[in-house]
Tab-separated table of C-alpha atoms in Angstrom:
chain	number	residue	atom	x	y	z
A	1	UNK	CA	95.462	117.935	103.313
A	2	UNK	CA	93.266	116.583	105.790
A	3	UNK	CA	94.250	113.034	107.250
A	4	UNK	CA	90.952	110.802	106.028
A	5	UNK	CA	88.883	108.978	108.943
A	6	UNK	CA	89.317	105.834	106.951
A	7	UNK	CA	89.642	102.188	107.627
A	8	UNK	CA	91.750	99.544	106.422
A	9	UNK	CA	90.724	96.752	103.566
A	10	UNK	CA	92.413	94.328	101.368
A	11	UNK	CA	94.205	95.141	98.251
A	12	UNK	CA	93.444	93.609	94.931
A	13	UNK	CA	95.294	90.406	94.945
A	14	UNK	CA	93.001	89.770	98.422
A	15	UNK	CA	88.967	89.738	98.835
A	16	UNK	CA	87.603	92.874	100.145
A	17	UNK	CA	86.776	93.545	103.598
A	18	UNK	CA	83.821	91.775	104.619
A	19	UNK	CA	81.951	94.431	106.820
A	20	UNK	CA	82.135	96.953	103.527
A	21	UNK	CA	78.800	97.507	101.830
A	22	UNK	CA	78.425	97.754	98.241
A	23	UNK	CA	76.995	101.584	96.984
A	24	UNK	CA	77.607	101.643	93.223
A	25	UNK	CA	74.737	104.298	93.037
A	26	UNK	CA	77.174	106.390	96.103
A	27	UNK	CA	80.127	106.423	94.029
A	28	UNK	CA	82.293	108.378	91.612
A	29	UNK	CA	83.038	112.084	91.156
A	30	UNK	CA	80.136	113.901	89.672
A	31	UNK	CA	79.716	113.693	86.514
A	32	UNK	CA	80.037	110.415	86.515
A	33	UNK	CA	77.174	107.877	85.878
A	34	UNK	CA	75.318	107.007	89.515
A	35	UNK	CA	76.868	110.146	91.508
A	36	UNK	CA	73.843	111.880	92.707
A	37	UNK	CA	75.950	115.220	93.934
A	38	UNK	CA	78.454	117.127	94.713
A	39	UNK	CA	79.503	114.987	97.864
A	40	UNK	CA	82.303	112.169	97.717
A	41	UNK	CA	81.634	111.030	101.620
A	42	UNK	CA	78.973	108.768	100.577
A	43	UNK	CA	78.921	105.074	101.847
A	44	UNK	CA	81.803	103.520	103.105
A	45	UNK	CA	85.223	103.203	102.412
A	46	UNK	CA	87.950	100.276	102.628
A	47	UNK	CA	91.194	101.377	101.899
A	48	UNK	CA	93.796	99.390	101.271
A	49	UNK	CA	97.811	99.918	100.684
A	50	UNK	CA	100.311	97.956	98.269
A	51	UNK	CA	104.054	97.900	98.689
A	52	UNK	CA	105.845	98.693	95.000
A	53	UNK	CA	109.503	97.515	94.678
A	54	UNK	CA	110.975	100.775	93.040
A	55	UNK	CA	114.098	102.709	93.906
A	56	UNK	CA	112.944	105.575	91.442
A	57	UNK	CA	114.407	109.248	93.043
A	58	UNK	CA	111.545	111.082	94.596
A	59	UNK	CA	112.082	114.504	93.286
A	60	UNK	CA	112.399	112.818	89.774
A	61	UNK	CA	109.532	111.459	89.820
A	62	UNK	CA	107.889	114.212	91.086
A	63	UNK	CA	109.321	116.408	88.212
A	64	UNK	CA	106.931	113.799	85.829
A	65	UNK	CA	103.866	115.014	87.051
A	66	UNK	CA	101.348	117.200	84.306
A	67	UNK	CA	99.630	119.694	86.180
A	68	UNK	CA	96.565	119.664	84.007
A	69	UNK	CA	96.071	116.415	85.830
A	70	UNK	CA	95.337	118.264	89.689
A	71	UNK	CA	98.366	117.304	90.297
A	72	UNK	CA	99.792	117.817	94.135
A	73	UNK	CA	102.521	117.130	96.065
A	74	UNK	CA	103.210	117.026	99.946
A	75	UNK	CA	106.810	116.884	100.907
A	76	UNK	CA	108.689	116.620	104.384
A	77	UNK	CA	107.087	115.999	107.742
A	78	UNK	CA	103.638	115.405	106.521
A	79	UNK	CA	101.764	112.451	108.188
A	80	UNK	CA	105.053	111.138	109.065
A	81	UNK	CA	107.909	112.140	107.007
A	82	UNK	CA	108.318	111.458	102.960
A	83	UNK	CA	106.638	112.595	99.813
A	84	UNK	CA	102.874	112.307	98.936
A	85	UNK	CA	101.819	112.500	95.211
A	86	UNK	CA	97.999	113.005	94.219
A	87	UNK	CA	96.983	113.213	90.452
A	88	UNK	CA	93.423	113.167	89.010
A	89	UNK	CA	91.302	114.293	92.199
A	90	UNK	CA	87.679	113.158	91.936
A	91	UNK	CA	86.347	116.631	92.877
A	92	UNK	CA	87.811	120.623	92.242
A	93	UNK	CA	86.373	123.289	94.247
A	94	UNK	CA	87.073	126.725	94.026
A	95	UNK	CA	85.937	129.424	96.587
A	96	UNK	CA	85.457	132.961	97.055
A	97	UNK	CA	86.686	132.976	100.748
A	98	UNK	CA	89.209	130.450	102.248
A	99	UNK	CA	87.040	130.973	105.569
A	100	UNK	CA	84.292	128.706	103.785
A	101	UNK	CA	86.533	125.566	102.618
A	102	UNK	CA	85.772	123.990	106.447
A	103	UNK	CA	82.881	123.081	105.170
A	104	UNK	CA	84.245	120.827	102.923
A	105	UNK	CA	86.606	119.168	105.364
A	106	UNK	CA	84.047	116.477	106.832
A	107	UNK	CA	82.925	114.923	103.565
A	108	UNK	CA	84.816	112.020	103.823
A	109	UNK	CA	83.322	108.557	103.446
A	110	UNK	CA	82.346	106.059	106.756
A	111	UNK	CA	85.247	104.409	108.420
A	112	UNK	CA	84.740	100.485	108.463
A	113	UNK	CA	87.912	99.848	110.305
A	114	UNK	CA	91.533	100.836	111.297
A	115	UNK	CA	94.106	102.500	109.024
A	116	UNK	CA	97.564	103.710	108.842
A	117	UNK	CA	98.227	104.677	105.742
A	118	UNK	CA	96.923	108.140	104.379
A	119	UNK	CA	94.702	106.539	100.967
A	120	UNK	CA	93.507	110.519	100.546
A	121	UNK	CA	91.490	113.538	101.379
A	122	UNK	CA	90.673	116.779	100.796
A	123	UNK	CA	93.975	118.653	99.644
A	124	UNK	CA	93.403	122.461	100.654
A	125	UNK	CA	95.083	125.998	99.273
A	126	UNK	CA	94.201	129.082	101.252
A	127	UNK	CA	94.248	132.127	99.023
A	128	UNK	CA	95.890	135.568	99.819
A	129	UNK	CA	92.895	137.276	97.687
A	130	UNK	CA	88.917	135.923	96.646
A	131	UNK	CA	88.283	133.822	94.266
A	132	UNK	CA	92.277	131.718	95.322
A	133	UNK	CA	91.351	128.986	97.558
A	134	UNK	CA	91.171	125.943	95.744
A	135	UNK	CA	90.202	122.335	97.286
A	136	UNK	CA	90.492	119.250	95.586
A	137	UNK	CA	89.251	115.680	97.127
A	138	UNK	CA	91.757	112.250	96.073
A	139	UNK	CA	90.758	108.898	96.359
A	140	UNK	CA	94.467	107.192	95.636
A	141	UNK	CA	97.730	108.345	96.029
A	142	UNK	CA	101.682	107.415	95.267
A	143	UNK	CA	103.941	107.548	99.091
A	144	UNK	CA	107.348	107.020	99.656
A	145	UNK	CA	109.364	107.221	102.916
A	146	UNK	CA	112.538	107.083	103.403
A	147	UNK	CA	112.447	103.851	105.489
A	148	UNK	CA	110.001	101.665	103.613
A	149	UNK	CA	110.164	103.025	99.758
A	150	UNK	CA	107.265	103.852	97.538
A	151	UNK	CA	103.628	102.132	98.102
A	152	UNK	CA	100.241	102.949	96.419
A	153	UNK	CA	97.477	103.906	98.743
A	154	UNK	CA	93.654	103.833	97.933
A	155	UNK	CA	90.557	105.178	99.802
A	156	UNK	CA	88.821	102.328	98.313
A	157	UNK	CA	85.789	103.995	97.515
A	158	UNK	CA	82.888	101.721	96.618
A	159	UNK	CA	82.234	102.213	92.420
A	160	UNK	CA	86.137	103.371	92.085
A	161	UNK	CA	87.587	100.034	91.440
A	162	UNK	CA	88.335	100.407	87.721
A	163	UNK	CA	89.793	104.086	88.077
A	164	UNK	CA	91.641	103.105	90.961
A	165	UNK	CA	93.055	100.116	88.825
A	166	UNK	CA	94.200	102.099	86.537
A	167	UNK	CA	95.843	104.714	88.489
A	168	UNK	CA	98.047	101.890	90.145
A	169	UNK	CA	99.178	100.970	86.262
A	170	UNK	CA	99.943	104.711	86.042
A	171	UNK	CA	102.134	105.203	88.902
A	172	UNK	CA	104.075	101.024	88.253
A	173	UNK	CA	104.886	103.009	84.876
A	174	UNK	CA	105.792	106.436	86.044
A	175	UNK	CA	108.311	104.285	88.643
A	176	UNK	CA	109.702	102.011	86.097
A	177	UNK	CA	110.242	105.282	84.275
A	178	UNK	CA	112.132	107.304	86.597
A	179	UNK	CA	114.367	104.017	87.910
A	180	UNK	CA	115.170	103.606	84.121
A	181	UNK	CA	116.504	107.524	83.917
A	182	UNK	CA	114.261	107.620	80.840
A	183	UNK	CA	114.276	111.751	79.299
A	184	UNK	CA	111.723	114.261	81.179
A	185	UNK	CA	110.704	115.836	77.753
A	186	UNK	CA	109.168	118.637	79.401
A	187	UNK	CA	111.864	119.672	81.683
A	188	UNK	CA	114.311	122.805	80.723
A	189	UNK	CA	118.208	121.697	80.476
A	190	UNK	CA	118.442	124.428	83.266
A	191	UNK	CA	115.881	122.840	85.622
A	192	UNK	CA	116.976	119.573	84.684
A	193	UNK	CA	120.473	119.443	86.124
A	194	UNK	CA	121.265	117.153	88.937
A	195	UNK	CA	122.526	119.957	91.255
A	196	UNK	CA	120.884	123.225	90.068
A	197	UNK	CA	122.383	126.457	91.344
A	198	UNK	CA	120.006	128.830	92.724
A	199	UNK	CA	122.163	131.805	93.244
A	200	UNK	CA	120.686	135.153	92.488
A	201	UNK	CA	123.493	136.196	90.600
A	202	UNK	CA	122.761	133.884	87.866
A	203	UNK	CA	121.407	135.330	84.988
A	204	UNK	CA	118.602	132.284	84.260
A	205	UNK	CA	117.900	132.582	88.440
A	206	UNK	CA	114.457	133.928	89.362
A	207	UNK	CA	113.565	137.041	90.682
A	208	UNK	CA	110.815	137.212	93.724
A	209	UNK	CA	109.452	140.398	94.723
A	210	UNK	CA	106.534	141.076	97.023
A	211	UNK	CA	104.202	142.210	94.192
A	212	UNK	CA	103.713	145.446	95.612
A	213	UNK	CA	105.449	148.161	96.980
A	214	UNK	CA	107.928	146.567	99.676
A	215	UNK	CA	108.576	148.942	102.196
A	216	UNK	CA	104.375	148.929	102.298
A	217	UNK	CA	105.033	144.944	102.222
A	218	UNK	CA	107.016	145.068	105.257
A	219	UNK	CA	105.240	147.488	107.701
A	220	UNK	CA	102.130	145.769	106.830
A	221	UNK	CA	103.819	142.391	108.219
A	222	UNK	CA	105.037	143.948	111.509
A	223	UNK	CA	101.996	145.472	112.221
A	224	UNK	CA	100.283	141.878	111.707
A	225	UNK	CA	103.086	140.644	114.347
A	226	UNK	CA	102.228	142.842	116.503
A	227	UNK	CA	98.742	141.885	116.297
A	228	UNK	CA	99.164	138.320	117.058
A	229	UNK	CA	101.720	138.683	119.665
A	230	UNK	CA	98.791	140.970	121.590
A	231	UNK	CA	96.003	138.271	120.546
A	232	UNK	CA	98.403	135.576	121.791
A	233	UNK	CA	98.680	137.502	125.357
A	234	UNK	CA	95.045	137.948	125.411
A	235	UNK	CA	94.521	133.997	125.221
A	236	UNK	CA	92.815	134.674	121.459
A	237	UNK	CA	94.645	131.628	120.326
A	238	UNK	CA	98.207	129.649	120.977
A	239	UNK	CA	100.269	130.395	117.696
A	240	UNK	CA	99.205	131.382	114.184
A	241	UNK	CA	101.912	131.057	111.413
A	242	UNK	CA	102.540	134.363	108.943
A	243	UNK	CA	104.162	134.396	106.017
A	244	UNK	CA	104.643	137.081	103.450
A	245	UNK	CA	103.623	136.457	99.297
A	246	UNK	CA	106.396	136.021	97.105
A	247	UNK	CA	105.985	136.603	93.166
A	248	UNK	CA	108.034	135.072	90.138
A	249	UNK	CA	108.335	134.257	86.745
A	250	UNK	CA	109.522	130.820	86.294
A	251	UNK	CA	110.191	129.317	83.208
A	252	UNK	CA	109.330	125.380	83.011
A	253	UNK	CA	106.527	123.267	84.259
A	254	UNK	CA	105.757	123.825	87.674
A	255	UNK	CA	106.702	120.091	89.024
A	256	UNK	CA	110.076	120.433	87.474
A	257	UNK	CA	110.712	123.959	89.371
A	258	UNK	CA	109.090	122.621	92.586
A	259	UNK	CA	111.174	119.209	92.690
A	260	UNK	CA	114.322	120.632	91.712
A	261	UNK	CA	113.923	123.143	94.500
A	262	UNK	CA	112.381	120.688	97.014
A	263	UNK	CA	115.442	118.466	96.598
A	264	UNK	CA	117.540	121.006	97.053
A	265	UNK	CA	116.409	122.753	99.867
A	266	UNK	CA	114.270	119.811	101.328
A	267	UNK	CA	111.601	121.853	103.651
A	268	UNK	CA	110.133	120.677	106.499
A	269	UNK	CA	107.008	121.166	104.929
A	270	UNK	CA	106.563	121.613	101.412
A	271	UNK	CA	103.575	121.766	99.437
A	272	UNK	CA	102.809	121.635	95.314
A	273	UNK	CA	99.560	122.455	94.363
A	274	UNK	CA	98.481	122.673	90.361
């Protein structure tokens, strides 16, 4: 996810910032009435972020999530440290090559002033194969860290008031939710248990494989070490990250499989993307 060149604004409760123009003919995802295209870095932006009083368990909450909403997740050191949950992006985009999603990566609205706080972005998945990179733009978002608890943070897109309204109602209920242990309906009994076993022994455990034939797998990734230790000498580039594909079936919705094994196994960074 890219870290939005946005400033800061007043929430709600407060008047807005005074240097940020109105564009109600700039705003909203297309589709929507006044959105001329497909960009959402029109106009300014005045984000703003709201403290929510909620000890509701992170992976929990995460495990609420409906991935026909767009739902994502970014968990561990990401700006910072905590967990970042996105639902309802304004804009989906999928690609043919993962090589063209940088030029999505600057459509971002005008910064008006300073900000700390994330508010949104582009959220970005790089495909193995054509036709699997996926990017989808937020305008709000639900943060905790582990030192200051949850908040709710807003781009504060000019035209976005009502939607962003009533995403804030939408995560104050999904907290009091999860801090009242209220049933995940959705969730397996397997998935759902406070300390799941992931043993491959197990007969309900999943199974990854490469998806192919391994031993092809394997000298395929040495020969791609090889390749970037020599590009690395040459001065090509400092470090590139590889990583080989991992297939299984899972049974359950995918925020209940990531959360139980993000909780578990709590990754430096983790990433959910529906």
């Amino acid at each position: 996810m890219t870290e939005p060149r946005v400033p800061a604004a007043a929430h709600p409760d407060q008047p807005s910032h005074p240097n940020q123009p109105s564009h109600p003919d700039q705003a909203g995802p297309k589709g929507e009435p006044g959105f001329k295209d497909d960009r959402v870095g029109h106009g300014t932006a005045g984000p703003w972020r709201l403290d929510l009083t909620s000890d509701a368990d992170p992976a929990a909450l995460v495990a609420r999530l409906d991935p026909a909403a767009g739902a994502g997740v970014l968990w561990g050191g990401w700006f910072g440290g905590g967990v970042v949950v996105l639902e309802q992006p304004l804009r989906e985009v999928t690609l043919d090559a993962a090589a063209d999603a940088t030029g999505f990566l600057d459509d971002l609205a005008a910064p008006v002033g300073p900000f700390d706080g994330v508010g949104g972005g582009w959220l970005v998945g790089l495909g193995y194969a054509p036709h699997r990179t996926s990017l989808a733009f937020y305008d709000s978002l639900l943060r905790w860290r582990a030192d200051q608890g949850w908040s709710f943070e807003t781009l504060g897109l000019p035209g976005r008031e009502e939607a962003v309204a009533a995403a804030l109602v939408r995560a104050r209920t999904r907290l009091t939710a999860v801090a009242a242990g209220l049933p995940l309906r959705s969730a397996s009994p397997s998935l759902r248990s406070p300390s799941p076993s992931l043993r491959s022994d197990e007969a309900d455990a999943p199974v990854f494989s490469t998806g192919s034939d391994p031993g092809r797998v394997r000298d395929g990734y040495l020969a791609a070490v090889e390749s970037v230790v020599e590009g690395i000498h040459r001065g090509d580039y400092y470090q590139l990250n590889l990583c080989t594909r991992l297939h299984a079936d899972l049974a359950g919705p995918a925020p209940v499989v990531f959360s139980t094994v993000a909780d578990r196994l709590q990754p430096v960074y983790g990433a959910l993307l529906t």
